[in-house]
Amino acid sequence: MTSKIGLKHIHAIAPYVGGRPISEVAREYGLDENKIVKLASNENPLGMPKSALDAMLKAASDLGRYPDSNGFELKKVLSNRLGVPSDWITLGNGSNDILELAARAVAQAGDEVFFSRHAFAVYPLATQAVGAKAIEVAPTDSYGHDLPAILAAIKAAGDKAKLVFVANPNNPTGSHLSAKEIEDFLIALPSHVVVVLDEAYNEYLSPEQRYDAIAWVKRFPNMILSRSFSKAYGLAGLRIGYGVAQPHLTDLLNRIRQPFNVNSLAQAAAIAAFGDTAFLQAGFELNRAGYQQLTKAFEQLDLTYLPSAGNFVLVKVGDDDQAGERINLELLKRGIIVRPVGNYGLPQWLRISIGLPEENAAFIEALKAILA
């Protein structure tokens, strides 16, 4: 009887599975939590900045009151730095919230939503949740986005096409699109199709890879820019992100978002973290050094890995389709948590978040022992 409850497209959704918590792995394998290394969820190994922690603790004295639903102070800080009016900004319960709001605002049953194969798992989930059809476009010669192929699929769909997600850098592959590739895509995209440029890992781009995405928001009225405080700013546990778009789109997002979707602690911490340039630079440098540490080890082990512009590296650990799960299990037994990506169509690979030097070293030593 209960199997008939609920909409068919909701039953078809495979729930999102995050990186395994340290406490869960400790219980399952009888390990000491303090000795477990987690490199599974692209979290900032430095944790949250002290500036944000202090601001959060100060805000905690007033938790008996609702948060500012409009996030006035945080929007003002973002507005000043980004050079857009406050009413161009939407705050989200993590940038994940922005992605889901975009799908709810512009797509419904019968519509089509586009994204690349091997892109963030939330794109198909957000699409299925509104009953729209997910169109996955396979890259022709890489593990990144094939924007010309995506554009061709959108144009073939005609009026059914409503939304496209583009991640840069892309999770879980780490691929990066140049400014010209993105701009050419935006120019050619039909005006009735909304594009979400997902920049959750934007702060990890090298100087030569960076571009002015805000200028595109000002130029293209069908664009939503999505960013996160979870990664480089170290606020993953507080769940806060934001979107930038022209007012007609932010108005749609605000009509359907929850009234108090970003709590007081998150808003206070985000204001402090956004201004903590020293913390941001320290995290950037740590990430660059950790990337070299991991990739050098992969080369010594003769393992294929994908160049990454994010704070993680995708590495191939075997040729059979059980390789990722097999090596992942052996790592878990040794207290190392990484991310198998079979659900992304990459069963031979593991995604490794870049951690502290000693965490990276513990993973490398465990991997060497397993492969030997």
mmCIF file of C-alpha atoms in Angstrom:
data_model
loop_
_atom_site.group_PDB
_atom_site.id
_atom_site.type_symbol
_atom_site.label_atom_id
_atom_site.label_comp_id
_atom_site.label_asym_id
_atom_site.label_seq_id
_atom_site.Cartn_x
_atom_site.Cartn_y
_atom_site.Cartn_z
ATOM 1 C CA MET A 1 0.000 0.000 0.000
ATOM 2 C CA THR A 2 2.707 2.481 0.993
ATOM 3 C CA SER A 3 4.622 1.794 -2.240
ATOM 4 C CA LYS A 4 1.972 3.803 -4.102
ATOM 5 C CA ILE A 5 2.573 6.900 -1.988
ATOM 6 C CA GLY A 6 4.641 9.635 -3.617
ATOM 7 C CA LEU A 7 5.278 10.818 -7.165
ATOM 8 C CA LYS A 8 6.983 8.480 -9.631
ATOM 9 C CA HIS A 9 9.794 10.909 -10.430
ATOM 10 C CA ILE A 10 10.577 11.248 -6.719
ATOM 11 C CA HIS A 11 10.767 7.457 -6.272
ATOM 12 C CA ALA A 12 13.226 7.390 -9.197
ATOM 13 C CA ILE A 13 15.722 9.619 -7.392
ATOM 14 C CA ALA A 14 18.802 7.947 -5.926
ATOM 15 C CA PRO A 15 19.551 9.953 -2.756
ATOM 16 C CA TYR A 16 22.810 11.887 -2.635
ATOM 17 C CA VAL A 17 25.533 10.057 -0.722
ATOM 18 C CA GLY A 18 28.183 12.239 0.910
ATOM 19 C CA GLY A 19 31.633 11.334 2.151
ATOM 20 C CA ARG A 20 31.515 8.927 5.076
ATOM 21 C CA PRO A 21 31.785 10.562 8.523
ATOM 22 C CA ILE A 22 34.826 9.789 10.655
ATOM 23 C CA SER A 23 32.661 8.505 13.517
ATOM 24 C CA GLU A 24 30.872 6.024 11.250
ATOM 25 C CA VAL A 25 34.117 4.568 9.884
ATOM 26 C CA ALA A 26 35.548 4.348 13.412
ATOM 27 C CA ARG A 27 32.528 2.334 14.587
ATOM 28 C CA GLU A 28 32.458 0.028 11.587
ATOM 29 C CA TYR A 29 36.154 -0.860 11.571
ATOM 30 C CA GLY A 30 36.952 -0.503 15.270
ATOM 31 C CA LEU A 31 39.352 2.390 14.745
ATOM 32 C CA ASP A 32 40.412 5.350 16.858
ATOM 33 C CA GLU A 33 38.631 8.456 15.557
ATOM 34 C CA ASN A 34 41.695 10.573 16.276
ATOM 35 C CA LYS A 35 43.815 8.475 13.919
ATOM 36 C CA ILE A 36 41.415 8.503 10.966
ATOM 37 C CA VAL A 37 42.241 10.699 7.968
ATOM 38 C CA LYS A 38 39.292 12.037 5.971
ATOM 39 C CA LEU A 39 40.048 13.070 2.392
ATOM 40 C CA ALA A 40 36.589 12.448 0.979
ATOM 41 C CA SER A 41 34.498 15.619 0.977
ATOM 42 C CA ASN A 42 36.700 18.410 -0.431
ATOM 43 C CA GLU A 43 36.661 20.157 2.930
ATOM 44 C CA ASN A 44 39.239 22.766 3.876
ATOM 45 C CA PRO A 45 41.981 20.972 5.867
ATOM 46 C CA LEU A 46 42.636 24.199 7.788
ATOM 47 C CA GLY A 47 39.103 24.116 9.166
ATOM 48 C CA MET A 48 37.281 27.401 9.614
ATOM 49 C CA PRO A 49 39.218 30.670 10.033
ATOM 50 C CA LYS A 50 39.530 32.011 13.574
ATOM 51 C CA SER A 51 37.954 35.267 12.406
ATOM 52 C CA ALA A 52 34.831 33.358 11.405
ATOM 53 C CA LEU A 53 34.792 31.320 14.605
ATOM 54 C CA ASP A 54 34.963 34.483 16.722
ATOM 55 C CA ALA A 55 32.152 36.097 14.723
ATOM 56 C CA MET A 56 30.033 32.959 15.023
ATOM 57 C CA LEU A 57 30.497 32.749 18.788
ATOM 58 C CA LYS A 58 29.502 36.406 19.150
ATOM 59 C CA ALA A 59 26.359 35.793 17.083
ATOM 60 C CA ALA A 60 25.512 32.782 19.256
ATOM 61 C CA SER A 61 24.448 35.124 22.078
ATOM 62 C CA ASP A 62 21.310 36.041 20.131
ATOM 63 C CA LEU A 63 20.089 32.675 18.858
ATOM 64 C CA GLY A 64 16.698 33.099 20.469
ATOM 65 C CA ARG A 65 15.769 35.328 17.547
ATOM 66 C CA TYR A 66 15.239 34.446 13.904
ATOM 67 C CA PRO A 67 18.071 35.260 11.489
ATOM 68 C CA ASP A 68 17.795 38.154 9.060
ATOM 69 C CA SER A 69 15.811 36.512 6.277
ATOM 70 C CA ASN A 70 17.247 38.892 3.695
ATOM 71 C CA GLY A 71 20.843 38.661 4.957
ATOM 72 C CA PHE A 72 21.290 42.432 4.731
ATOM 73 C CA GLU A 73 24.790 42.681 6.245
ATOM 74 C CA LEU A 74 26.227 39.740 4.326
ATOM 75 C CA LYS A 75 24.681 40.905 1.062
ATOM 76 C CA LYS A 76 26.168 44.363 1.654
ATOM 77 C CA VAL A 77 29.659 42.869 2.051
ATOM 78 C CA LEU A 78 29.219 40.701 -1.052
ATOM 79 C CA SER A 79 27.749 43.607 -3.008
ATOM 80 C CA ASN A 80 30.675 45.904 -2.220
ATOM 81 C CA ARG A 81 33.293 43.303 -3.163
ATOM 82 C CA LEU A 82 31.550 41.930 -6.263
ATOM 83 C CA GLY A 83 30.346 45.255 -7.614
ATOM 84 C CA VAL A 84 26.682 44.341 -8.010
ATOM 85 C CA PRO A 85 23.553 45.641 -6.237
ATOM 86 C CA SER A 86 22.354 43.665 -3.226
ATOM 87 C CA ASP A 87 19.183 42.656 -5.031
ATOM 88 C CA TRP A 88 21.335 40.694 -7.496
ATOM 89 C CA ILE A 89 22.384 38.336 -4.671
ATOM 90 C CA THR A 90 20.544 35.293 -3.313
ATOM 91 C CA LEU A 91 21.815 33.570 -0.168
ATOM 92 C CA GLY A 92 21.586 29.791 0.012
ATOM 93 C CA ASN A 93 21.852 26.986 2.537
ATOM 94 C CA GLY A 94 25.099 26.028 0.836
ATOM 95 C CA SER A 95 25.528 26.636 -2.898
ATOM 96 C CA ASN A 96 23.631 23.359 -3.278
ATOM 97 C CA ASP A 97 20.538 25.357 -2.281
ATOM 98 C CA ILE A 98 21.129 27.771 -5.173
ATOM 99 C CA LEU A 99 21.350 24.884 -7.649
ATOM 100 C CA GLU A 100 18.058 23.413 -6.441
ATOM 101 C CA LEU A 101 16.329 26.807 -6.376
ATOM 102 C CA ALA A 102 17.396 27.395 -9.985
ATOM 103 C CA ALA A 103 15.869 24.083 -11.076
ATOM 104 C CA ARG A 104 12.623 24.776 -9.189
ATOM 105 C CA ALA A 105 12.377 28.296 -10.582
ATOM 106 C CA VAL A 106 12.695 27.541 -14.281
ATOM 107 C CA ALA A 107 12.001 23.857 -14.978
ATOM 108 C CA GLN A 108 9.049 21.500 -14.611
ATOM 109 C CA ALA A 109 7.686 18.256 -16.049
ATOM 110 C CA GLY A 110 8.225 18.132 -19.813
ATOM 111 C CA ASP A 111 11.230 20.461 -19.712
ATOM 112 C CA GLU A 112 14.830 19.410 -20.283
ATOM 113 C CA VAL A 113 17.869 20.251 -18.155
ATOM 114 C CA PHE A 114 21.425 19.764 -19.461
ATOM 115 C CA PHE A 115 24.789 19.003 -17.881
ATOM 116 C CA SER A 116 27.964 17.081 -18.606
ATOM 117 C CA ARG A 117 28.638 13.443 -17.821
ATOM 118 C CA HIS A 118 30.937 13.161 -14.800
ATOM 119 C CA ALA A 119 29.587 16.429 -13.348
ATOM 120 C CA PHE A 120 28.242 17.142 -9.854
ATOM 121 C CA ALA A 121 25.641 14.578 -8.759
ATOM 122 C CA VAL A 122 23.233 17.269 -7.547
ATOM 123 C CA TYR A 123 22.462 18.394 -11.116
ATOM 124 C CA PRO A 124 20.453 15.284 -12.030
ATOM 125 C CA LEU A 125 18.956 15.154 -8.523
ATOM 126 C CA ALA A 126 17.699 18.738 -8.739
ATOM 127 C CA THR A 127 16.331 18.000 -12.210
ATOM 128 C CA GLN A 128 14.503 14.843 -11.177
ATOM 129 C CA ALA A 129 13.030 16.558 -8.122
ATOM 130 C CA VAL A 130 11.038 18.935 -10.332
ATOM 131 C CA GLY A 131 10.002 16.205 -12.760
ATOM 132 C CA ALA A 132 12.077 17.533 -15.647
ATOM 133 C CA LYS A 133 14.157 15.361 -17.959
ATOM 134 C CA ALA A 134 17.895 15.210 -17.279
ATOM 135 C CA ILE A 135 20.027 15.299 -20.431
ATOM 136 C CA GLU A 136 23.574 14.138 -19.771
ATOM 137 C CA VAL A 137 26.000 15.071 -22.541
ATOM 138 C CA ALA A 138 29.120 12.934 -22.735
ATOM 139 C CA PRO A 139 32.425 14.739 -23.351
ATOM 140 C CA THR A 140 34.047 13.552 -26.576
ATOM 141 C CA ASP A 141 37.737 13.586 -25.709
ATOM 142 C CA SER A 142 38.132 14.387 -22.013
ATOM 143 C CA TYR A 143 36.538 14.112 -18.596
ATOM 144 C CA GLY A 144 35.454 17.740 -18.629
ATOM 145 C CA HIS A 145 32.671 19.707 -20.298
ATOM 146 C CA ASP A 146 32.175 19.543 -24.057
ATOM 147 C CA LEU A 147 30.397 22.888 -24.355
ATOM 148 C CA PRO A 148 29.850 22.719 -28.149
ATOM 149 C CA ALA A 149 28.178 19.301 -27.731
ATOM 150 C CA ILE A 150 26.017 20.607 -24.870
ATOM 151 C CA LEU A 151 25.049 23.621 -26.965
ATOM 152 C CA ALA A 152 24.108 21.394 -29.895
ATOM 153 C CA ALA A 153 21.901 19.252 -27.635
ATOM 154 C CA ILE A 154 20.203 22.359 -26.232
ATOM 155 C CA LYS A 155 19.472 23.756 -29.677
ATOM 156 C CA ALA A 156 18.127 20.378 -30.809
ATOM 157 C CA ALA A 157 15.711 20.388 -27.855
ATOM 158 C CA GLY A 158 14.218 23.736 -28.871
ATOM 159 C CA ASP A 159 11.669 25.163 -26.446
ATOM 160 C CA LYS A 160 11.932 22.132 -24.161
ATOM 161 C CA ALA A 161 15.415 23.247 -23.068
ATOM 162 C CA LYS A 162 15.149 25.373 -19.938
ATOM 163 C CA LEU A 163 18.320 25.048 -17.853
ATOM 164 C CA VAL A 164 21.977 24.071 -18.148
ATOM 165 C CA PHE A 165 24.511 23.518 -15.361
ATOM 166 C CA VAL A 166 28.185 24.219 -16.028
ATOM 167 C CA ALA A 167 30.720 23.583 -13.256
ATOM 168 C CA ASN A 168 34.095 25.307 -13.390
ATOM 169 C CA PRO A 169 36.232 23.753 -11.971
ATOM 170 C CA ASN A 170 34.272 20.549 -12.352
ATOM 171 C CA ASN A 171 33.649 18.116 -9.514
ATOM 172 C CA PRO A 172 34.738 15.275 -9.422
ATOM 173 C CA THR A 173 37.129 15.467 -12.393
ATOM 174 C CA GLY A 174 38.830 18.804 -11.620
ATOM 175 C CA SER A 175 38.692 19.940 -15.255
ATOM 176 C CA HIS A 176 38.805 23.653 -16.068
ATOM 177 C CA LEU A 177 37.216 25.686 -18.853
ATOM 178 C CA SER A 178 38.923 28.790 -20.200
ATOM 179 C CA ALA A 179 37.245 32.184 -20.201
ATOM 180 C CA LYS A 180 36.912 32.070 -23.990
ATOM 181 C CA GLU A 181 35.205 28.677 -23.929
ATOM 182 C CA ILE A 182 32.635 29.880 -21.411
ATOM 183 C CA GLU A 183 32.056 33.242 -23.072
ATOM 184 C CA ASP A 184 31.569 31.666 -26.507
ATOM 185 C CA PHE A 185 29.029 29.304 -24.941
ATOM 186 C CA LEU A 186 27.144 32.140 -23.234
ATOM 187 C CA ILE A 187 26.974 34.141 -26.467
ATOM 188 C CA ALA A 188 25.597 31.188 -28.436
ATOM 189 C CA LEU A 189 23.160 29.950 -25.765
ATOM 190 C CA PRO A 190 19.472 30.593 -26.619
ATOM 191 C CA SER A 191 18.161 33.423 -24.452
ATOM 192 C CA HIS A 192 15.276 31.347 -23.049
ATOM 193 C CA VAL A 193 17.706 28.867 -21.456
ATOM 194 C CA VAL A 194 19.073 29.731 -18.015
ATOM 195 C CA VAL A 195 22.698 28.791 -17.353
ATOM 196 C CA VAL A 196 24.046 28.165 -13.851
ATOM 197 C CA LEU A 197 27.806 28.653 -13.715
ATOM 198 C CA ASP A 198 28.765 26.660 -10.624
ATOM 199 C CA GLU A 199 31.991 28.023 -9.145
ATOM 200 C CA ALA A 200 32.180 26.172 -5.829
ATOM 201 C CA TYR A 201 35.956 25.779 -6.298
ATOM 202 C CA ASN A 202 36.643 29.138 -7.913
ATOM 203 C CA GLU A 203 39.063 30.327 -5.221
ATOM 204 C CA TYR A 204 41.490 27.492 -6.004
ATOM 205 C CA LEU A 205 42.083 28.626 -9.584
ATOM 206 C CA SER A 206 45.599 29.756 -10.386
ATOM 207 C CA PRO A 207 45.981 33.443 -11.356
ATOM 208 C CA GLU A 208 46.325 32.589 -15.043
ATOM 209 C CA GLN A 209 43.087 30.569 -14.956
ATOM 210 C CA ARG A 210 40.914 33.274 -13.408
ATOM 211 C CA TYR A 211 38.370 35.450 -15.214
ATOM 212 C CA ASP A 212 35.645 37.963 -14.385
ATOM 213 C CA ALA A 213 32.427 35.948 -14.101
ATOM 214 C CA ILE A 214 30.584 38.913 -12.575
ATOM 215 C CA ALA A 215 31.026 40.774 -15.875
ATOM 216 C CA TRP A 216 29.156 37.919 -17.575
ATOM 217 C CA VAL A 217 26.298 38.170 -15.060
ATOM 218 C CA LYS A 218 25.963 41.856 -15.950
ATOM 219 C CA ARG A 219 26.035 41.039 -19.655
ATOM 220 C CA PHE A 220 23.845 37.928 -19.840
ATOM 221 C CA PRO A 221 20.353 38.163 -18.251
ATOM 222 C CA ASN A 222 19.908 34.362 -18.411
ATOM 223 C CA MET A 223 22.931 33.582 -16.179
ATOM 224 C CA ILE A 224 23.132 32.612 -12.501
ATOM 225 C CA LEU A 225 26.557 32.499 -10.856
ATOM 226 C CA SER A 226 26.736 30.085 -7.922
ATOM 227 C CA ARG A 227 29.494 30.189 -5.282
ATOM 228 C CA SER A 228 30.173 28.556 -1.930
ATOM 229 C CA PHE A 229 31.674 29.302 1.486
ATOM 230 C CA SER A 230 32.130 25.564 2.135
ATOM 231 C CA LYS A 231 35.472 24.989 0.435
ATOM 232 C CA ALA A 232 38.131 27.708 0.436
ATOM 233 C CA TYR A 233 36.433 29.646 3.253
ATOM 234 C CA GLY A 234 36.218 26.595 5.528
ATOM 235 C CA LEU A 235 32.528 26.860 6.471
ATOM 236 C CA ALA A 236 31.213 23.513 5.178
ATOM 237 C CA GLY A 237 29.448 22.690 8.453
ATOM 238 C CA LEU A 238 27.524 25.972 8.479
ATOM 239 C CA ARG A 239 26.013 25.441 4.998
ATOM 240 C CA ILE A 240 26.184 28.772 3.232
ATOM 241 C CA GLY A 241 26.574 29.834 -0.370
ATOM 242 C CA TYR A 242 25.221 32.495 -2.686
ATOM 243 C CA GLY A 243 24.018 33.145 -6.192
ATOM 244 C CA VAL A 244 24.470 36.242 -8.340
ATOM 245 C CA ALA A 245 22.059 37.070 -11.157
ATOM 246 C CA GLN A 246 20.087 39.945 -12.563
ATOM 247 C CA PRO A 247 16.995 40.971 -10.520
ATOM 248 C CA HIS A 248 14.383 39.144 -12.590
ATOM 249 C CA LEU A 249 16.113 35.849 -11.761
ATOM 250 C CA THR A 250 16.873 36.617 -8.108
ATOM 251 C CA ASP A 251 13.215 37.542 -7.710
ATOM 252 C CA LEU A 252 12.236 34.043 -8.870
ATOM 253 C CA LEU A 253 14.719 32.392 -6.526
ATOM 254 C CA ASN A 254 13.548 34.450 -3.553
ATOM 255 C CA ARG A 255 9.911 33.584 -4.206
ATOM 256 C CA ILE A 256 10.597 29.888 -3.589
ATOM 257 C CA ARG A 257 13.472 29.808 -1.109
ATOM 258 C CA GLN A 258 12.721 29.134 2.531
ATOM 259 C CA PRO A 259 12.224 32.386 4.514
ATOM 260 C CA PHE A 260 15.131 31.709 6.897
ATOM 261 C CA ASN A 261 17.304 29.433 4.758
ATOM 262 C CA VAL A 262 20.608 30.810 6.101
ATOM 263 C CA ASN A 263 21.031 30.842 9.870
ATOM 264 C CA SER A 264 22.518 33.631 11.987
ATOM 265 C CA LEU A 265 25.760 31.799 12.750
ATOM 266 C CA ALA A 266 26.436 31.116 9.081
ATOM 267 C CA GLN A 267 25.783 34.724 8.084
ATOM 268 C CA ALA A 268 28.115 36.100 10.763
ATOM 269 C CA ALA A 269 30.870 33.600 9.958
ATOM 270 C CA ALA A 270 30.596 34.250 6.214
ATOM 271 C CA ILE A 271 30.999 38.018 6.677
ATOM 272 C CA ALA A 272 34.205 37.464 8.630
ATOM 273 C CA ALA A 273 35.566 34.733 6.355
ATOM 274 C CA PHE A 274 34.918 36.730 3.197
ATOM 275 C CA GLY A 275 37.202 39.459 4.464
ATOM 276 C CA ASP A 276 39.931 37.129 5.754
ATOM 277 C CA THR A 277 42.281 37.299 2.783
ATOM 278 C CA ALA A 278 45.203 35.902 4.788
ATOM 279 C CA PHE A 279 43.283 32.694 5.508
ATOM 280 C CA LEU A 280 42.224 32.410 1.877
ATOM 281 C CA GLN A 281 45.805 32.797 0.662
ATOM 282 C CA ALA A 282 47.121 30.276 3.201
ATOM 283 C CA GLY A 283 44.556 27.746 2.013
ATOM 284 C CA PHE A 284 45.421 28.392 -1.629
ATOM 285 C CA GLU A 285 49.141 27.826 -1.000
ATOM 286 C CA LEU A 286 48.500 24.712 1.101
ATOM 287 C CA ASN A 287 46.336 23.329 -1.690
ATOM 288 C CA ARG A 288 48.970 23.927 -4.355
ATOM 289 C CA ALA A 289 51.631 22.205 -2.259
ATOM 290 C CA GLY A 290 49.313 19.287 -1.462
ATOM 291 C CA TYR A 291 48.460 18.866 -5.136
ATOM 292 C CA GLN A 292 52.153 18.509 -5.944
ATOM 293 C CA GLN A 293 52.613 16.058 -3.054
ATOM 294 C CA LEU A 294 49.806 13.799 -4.254
ATOM 295 C CA THR A 295 50.480 13.946 -7.976
ATOM 296 C CA LYS A 296 54.207 13.283 -7.496
ATOM 297 C CA ALA A 297 53.281 10.139 -5.568
ATOM 298 C CA PHE A 298 50.830 9.054 -8.284
ATOM 299 C CA GLU A 299 53.550 9.451 -10.896
ATOM 300 C CA GLN A 300 55.957 7.381 -8.803
ATOM 301 C CA LEU A 301 53.297 4.687 -8.506
ATOM 302 C CA ASP A 302 52.637 4.884 -12.271
ATOM 303 C CA LEU A 303 48.982 5.794 -11.674
ATOM 304 C CA THR A 304 46.947 7.866 -14.094
ATOM 305 C CA TYR A 305 45.425 11.015 -12.611
ATOM 306 C CA LEU A 306 43.532 13.967 -14.062
ATOM 307 C CA PRO A 307 44.956 17.492 -13.794
ATOM 308 C CA SER A 308 42.775 19.344 -11.282
ATOM 309 C CA ALA A 309 41.938 23.005 -10.780
ATOM 310 C CA GLY A 310 40.111 22.258 -7.507
ATOM 311 C CA ASN A 311 41.129 21.000 -4.056
ATOM 312 C CA PHE A 312 41.006 17.322 -5.016
ATOM 313 C CA VAL A 313 42.550 14.899 -7.499
ATOM 314 C CA LEU A 314 40.904 12.062 -9.414
ATOM 315 C CA VAL A 315 43.212 9.032 -9.691
ATOM 316 C CA LYS A 316 42.737 5.731 -11.519
ATOM 317 C CA VAL A 317 43.546 2.815 -9.204
ATOM 318 C CA GLY A 318 42.899 -0.165 -11.502
ATOM 319 C CA ASP A 319 41.592 -1.331 -14.847
ATOM 320 C CA ASP A 320 38.568 -3.345 -13.714
ATOM 321 C CA ASP A 321 35.228 -1.882 -12.693
ATOM 322 C CA GLN A 322 35.649 -3.044 -9.103
ATOM 323 C CA ALA A 323 38.980 -1.266 -8.631
ATOM 324 C CA GLY A 324 37.653 1.883 -7.009
ATOM 325 C CA GLU A 325 35.487 0.088 -4.465
ATOM 326 C CA ARG A 326 38.183 -2.497 -3.754
ATOM 327 C CA ILE A 327 40.943 0.010 -3.041
ATOM 328 C CA ASN A 328 38.524 2.229 -1.144
ATOM 329 C CA LEU A 329 37.609 -0.642 1.185
ATOM 330 C CA GLU A 330 41.268 -1.379 1.902
ATOM 331 C CA LEU A 331 41.895 2.287 2.642
ATOM 332 C CA LEU A 332 38.914 2.382 5.027
ATOM 333 C CA LYS A 333 40.352 -0.567 6.941
ATOM 334 C CA ARG A 334 43.508 1.518 7.412
ATOM 335 C CA GLY A 335 41.577 4.566 8.592
ATOM 336 C CA ILE A 336 41.791 6.555 5.336
ATOM 337 C CA ILE A 337 38.495 7.917 3.966
ATOM 338 C CA VAL A 338 38.479 8.922 0.288
ATOM 339 C CA ARG A 339 35.684 9.108 -2.275
ATOM 340 C CA PRO A 340 34.780 6.270 -4.657
ATOM 341 C CA VAL A 341 33.104 7.715 -7.750
ATOM 342 C CA GLY A 342 31.355 4.751 -9.329
ATOM 343 C CA ASN A 343 28.097 6.709 -9.081
ATOM 344 C CA TYR A 344 29.663 9.229 -11.466
ATOM 345 C CA GLY A 345 30.361 6.514 -14.019
ATOM 346 C CA LEU A 346 34.001 6.279 -12.903
ATOM 347 C CA PRO A 347 34.282 2.921 -11.103
ATOM 348 C CA GLN A 348 38.035 2.597 -11.683
ATOM 349 C CA TRP A 349 38.825 5.905 -10.021
ATOM 350 C CA LEU A 350 38.989 7.499 -6.562
ATOM 351 C CA ARG A 351 38.666 11.184 -5.752
ATOM 352 C CA ILE A 352 41.177 12.338 -3.160
ATOM 353 C CA SER A 353 40.605 15.619 -1.329
ATOM 354 C CA ILE A 354 43.843 17.509 -0.710
ATOM 355 C CA GLY A 355 44.574 17.575 3.014
ATOM 356 C CA LEU A 356 47.328 18.654 5.364
ATOM 357 C CA PRO A 357 50.828 17.388 4.425
ATOM 358 C CA GLU A 358 50.716 14.665 7.072
ATOM 359 C CA GLU A 359 47.230 13.576 5.979
ATOM 360 C CA ASN A 360 48.327 13.348 2.354
ATOM 361 C CA ALA A 361 51.386 11.365 3.459
ATOM 362 C CA ALA A 362 49.264 8.903 5.465
ATOM 363 C CA PHE A 363 47.077 8.304 2.424
ATOM 364 C CA ILE A 364 50.078 7.843 0.134
ATOM 365 C CA GLU A 365 51.699 5.312 2.444
ATOM 366 C CA ALA A 366 48.447 3.366 2.792
ATOM 367 C CA LEU A 367 47.927 3.359 -0.966
ATOM 368 C CA LYS A 368 51.485 2.143 -1.573
ATOM 369 C CA ALA A 369 50.979 -0.719 0.877
ATOM 370 C CA ILE A 370 47.689 -1.727 -0.748
ATOM 371 C CA LEU A 371 49.009 -1.639 -4.292
ATOM 372 C CA ALA A 372 52.107 -3.590 -3.268
#
